[in-house]
C-alpha cells in the first residue's frame, strides 16, 4: 500500500513540475534582419497593447514610444521571449543598418 501511494505521489509531482516548467520558463529567440510587415494596436480591458508582425510572428511591444519608432517595411534585429503562458514580447529591437548589416 505504501509503495503504491509513493508511486502515485511521485507521478503527481512529476506532472505538476513539468507543467510548471512548460508554462513558466521563458524561451529566448532572435530574428536577424526581419522585416516588419505590419504594426497594430489591440484594446484589451481598456488598455492599449502594441504589436508588430515580423518574420511571420506577432510580437508585443511594451512601450508606445518604441512602437512609434518602428516602421513597416523596415528590417530590424529583434530579440524576444515567450512562454506557453505568455505571448512573445520584444526585449530588444535595433535597426539592421545601425549594426552595419549582417556579419558586423
PDB file of C-alpha atoms in Angstrom:
ATOM      1  CA  UNK A   1       0.000   0.000   0.000  1.00  0.00           C
ATOM      2  CA  UNK A   2       2.810   2.441   0.875  1.00  0.00           C
ATOM      3  CA  UNK A   3       4.635   1.668  -2.364  1.00  0.00           C
ATOM      4  CA  UNK A   4       1.513   2.412  -4.435  1.00  0.00           C
ATOM      5  CA  UNK A   5       0.984   5.678  -2.557  1.00  0.00           C
ATOM      6  CA  UNK A   6       4.581   6.774  -3.169  1.00  0.00           C
ATOM      7  CA  UNK A   7       4.289   5.845  -6.852  1.00  0.00           C
ATOM      8  CA  UNK A   8       1.117   7.902  -7.269  1.00  0.00           C
ATOM      9  CA  UNK A   9       2.619  10.814  -5.339  1.00  0.00           C
ATOM     10  CA  UNK A  10       5.771  10.697  -7.482  1.00  0.00           C
ATOM     11  CA  UNK A  11       3.739  10.743 -10.701  1.00  0.00           C
ATOM     12  CA  UNK A  12       1.671  13.688  -9.480  1.00  0.00           C
ATOM     13  CA  UNK A  13       4.814  15.628  -8.540  1.00  0.00           C
ATOM     14  CA  UNK A  14       6.415  14.929 -11.929  1.00  0.00           C
ATOM     15  CA  UNK A  15       3.287  16.070 -13.782  1.00  0.00           C
ATOM     16  CA  UNK A  16       2.986  19.258 -11.709  1.00  0.00           C
ATOM     17  CA  UNK A  17       6.668  20.145 -12.099  1.00  0.00           C
ATOM     18  CA  UNK A  18       6.653  19.505 -15.853  1.00  0.00           C
ATOM     19  CA  UNK A  19       3.501  21.632 -16.266  1.00  0.00           C
ATOM     20  CA  UNK A  20       5.114  24.427 -14.261  1.00  0.00           C
ATOM     21  CA  UNK A  21       8.286  24.302 -16.332  1.00  0.00           C
ATOM     22  CA  UNK A  22       6.359  24.344 -19.611  1.00  0.00           C
ATOM     23  CA  UNK A  23       4.294  27.386 -18.688  1.00  0.00           C
ATOM     24  CA  UNK A  24       6.746  29.472 -16.660  1.00  0.00           C
ATOM     25  CA  UNK A  25      10.119  29.105 -18.319  1.00  0.00           C
ATOM     26  CA  UNK A  26      10.802  31.879 -20.798  1.00  0.00           C
ATOM     27  CA  UNK A  27      12.239  30.939 -24.166  1.00  0.00           C
ATOM     28  CA  UNK A  28      14.506  33.465 -25.892  1.00  0.00           C
ATOM     29  CA  UNK A  29      14.570  33.844 -29.670  1.00  0.00           C
ATOM     30  CA  UNK A  30      16.232  36.189 -32.164  1.00  0.00           C
ATOM     31  CA  UNK A  31      15.187  37.411 -35.577  1.00  0.00           C
ATOM     32  CA  UNK A  32      18.033  38.758 -37.694  1.00  0.00           C
ATOM     33  CA  UNK A  33      17.208  41.209 -40.466  1.00  0.00           C
ATOM     34  CA  UNK A  34      13.475  40.585 -40.019  1.00  0.00           C
ATOM     35  CA  UNK A  35      11.054  42.751 -41.960  1.00  0.00           C
ATOM     36  CA  UNK A  36       8.229  44.374 -40.017  1.00  0.00           C
ATOM     37  CA  UNK A  37       5.239  43.786 -42.264  1.00  0.00           C
ATOM     38  CA  UNK A  38       2.542  45.201 -40.002  1.00  0.00           C
ATOM     39  CA  UNK A  39       2.016  47.363 -36.906  1.00  0.00           C
ATOM     40  CA  UNK A  40      -1.213  47.336 -34.965  1.00  0.00           C
ATOM     41  CA  UNK A  41      -2.855  48.178 -31.651  1.00  0.00           C
ATOM     42  CA  UNK A  42      -5.214  45.986 -29.676  1.00  0.00           C
ATOM     43  CA  UNK A  43      -7.514  47.248 -26.922  1.00  0.00           C
ATOM     44  CA  UNK A  44      -7.799  44.784 -24.006  1.00  0.00           C
ATOM     45  CA  UNK A  45      -9.630  45.723 -20.798  1.00  0.00           C
ATOM     46  CA  UNK A  46      -9.382  49.455 -21.582  1.00  0.00           C
ATOM     47  CA  UNK A  47      -5.607  49.124 -22.070  1.00  0.00           C
ATOM     48  CA  UNK A  48      -3.900  49.552 -25.423  1.00  0.00           C
ATOM     49  CA  UNK A  49      -1.369  46.878 -26.354  1.00  0.00           C
ATOM     50  CA  UNK A  50       1.081  47.466 -29.206  1.00  0.00           C
ATOM     51  CA  UNK A  51       2.184  44.774 -31.663  1.00  0.00           C
ATOM     52  CA  UNK A  52       4.321  44.282 -34.724  1.00  0.00           C
ATOM     53  CA  UNK A  53       4.222  41.424 -37.173  1.00  0.00           C
ATOM     54  CA  UNK A  54       7.723  40.338 -38.194  1.00  0.00           C
ATOM     55  CA  UNK A  55       9.069  37.142 -39.734  1.00  0.00           C
ATOM     56  CA  UNK A  56       5.639  35.505 -39.511  1.00  0.00           C
ATOM     57  CA  UNK A  57       5.233  36.237 -35.789  1.00  0.00           C
ATOM     58  CA  UNK A  58       3.071  38.661 -33.840  1.00  0.00           C
ATOM     59  CA  UNK A  59       5.284  40.311 -31.223  1.00  0.00           C
ATOM     60  CA  UNK A  60       4.136  42.565 -28.389  1.00  0.00           C
ATOM     61  CA  UNK A  61       5.942  45.865 -27.838  1.00  0.00           C
ATOM     62  CA  UNK A  62       5.796  47.012 -24.207  1.00  0.00           C
ATOM     63  CA  UNK A  63       6.423  50.697 -24.829  1.00  0.00           C
ATOM     64  CA  UNK A  64       4.310  53.001 -27.019  1.00  0.00           C
ATOM     65  CA  UNK A  65       7.328  55.201 -27.836  1.00  0.00           C
ATOM     66  CA  UNK A  66       9.332  52.222 -29.080  1.00  0.00           C
ATOM     67  CA  UNK A  67       6.365  51.103 -31.176  1.00  0.00           C
ATOM     68  CA  UNK A  68       6.187  54.604 -32.736  1.00  0.00           C
ATOM     69  CA  UNK A  69       9.840  54.389 -33.843  1.00  0.00           C
ATOM     70  CA  UNK A  70       9.310  51.120 -35.737  1.00  0.00           C
ATOM     71  CA  UNK A  71       8.384  51.439 -39.424  1.00  0.00           C
ATOM     72  CA  UNK A  72       6.558  48.941 -41.610  1.00  0.00           C
ATOM     73  CA  UNK A  73       8.733  47.623 -44.424  1.00  0.00           C
ATOM     74  CA  UNK A  74      11.967  48.238 -42.491  1.00  0.00           C
ATOM     75  CA  UNK A  75      14.339  45.477 -41.375  1.00  0.00           C
ATOM     76  CA  UNK A  76      15.332  45.001 -37.735  1.00  0.00           C
ATOM     77  CA  UNK A  77      17.273  42.669 -35.488  1.00  0.00           C
ATOM     78  CA  UNK A  78      14.793  41.582 -32.822  1.00  0.00           C
ATOM     79  CA  UNK A  79      15.211  39.661 -29.575  1.00  0.00           C
ATOM     80  CA  UNK A  80      12.079  38.436 -27.839  1.00  0.00           C
ATOM     81  CA  UNK A  81      10.960  35.997 -25.175  1.00  0.00           C
ATOM     82  CA  UNK A  82       7.844  33.921 -24.686  1.00  0.00           C
ATOM     83  CA  UNK A  83       6.437  31.039 -22.693  1.00  0.00           C
ATOM     84  CA  UNK A  84       3.402  28.832 -23.021  1.00  0.00           C
ATOM     85  CA  UNK A  85       1.597  31.151 -20.599  1.00  0.00           C
ATOM     86  CA  UNK A  86       2.704  34.457 -22.176  1.00  0.00           C
ATOM     87  CA  UNK A  87       2.801  35.752 -25.755  1.00  0.00           C
ATOM     88  CA  UNK A  88       6.082  36.815 -27.388  1.00  0.00           C
ATOM     89  CA  UNK A  89       7.354  40.145 -26.007  1.00  0.00           C
ATOM     90  CA  UNK A  90      10.151  42.137 -27.639  1.00  0.00           C
ATOM     91  CA  UNK A  91      13.139  42.667 -25.329  1.00  0.00           C
ATOM     92  CA  UNK A  92      15.401  44.381 -27.877  1.00  0.00           C
ATOM     93  CA  UNK A  93      14.882  45.798 -31.340  1.00  0.00           C
ATOM     94  CA  UNK A  94      17.521  47.569 -33.378  1.00  0.00           C
ATOM     95  CA  UNK A  95      17.785  48.749 -36.926  1.00  0.00           C
ATOM     96  CA  UNK A  96      19.634  46.304 -39.149  1.00  0.00           C
ATOM     97  CA  UNK A  97      21.535  49.238 -40.681  1.00  0.00           C
ATOM     98  CA  UNK A  98      22.685  50.545 -37.270  1.00  0.00           C
ATOM     99  CA  UNK A  99      24.859  47.463 -36.838  1.00  0.00           C
ATOM    100  CA  UNK A 100      26.383  47.802 -40.286  1.00  0.00           C
ATOM    101  CA  UNK A 101      24.468  44.901 -41.790  1.00  0.00           C
ATOM    102  CA  UNK A 102      24.988  41.228 -41.192  1.00  0.00           C
ATOM    103  CA  UNK A 103      28.323  39.970 -40.016  1.00  0.00           C
ATOM    104  CA  UNK A 104      29.355  43.175 -38.244  1.00  0.00           C
TER     105      UNK A 104
END
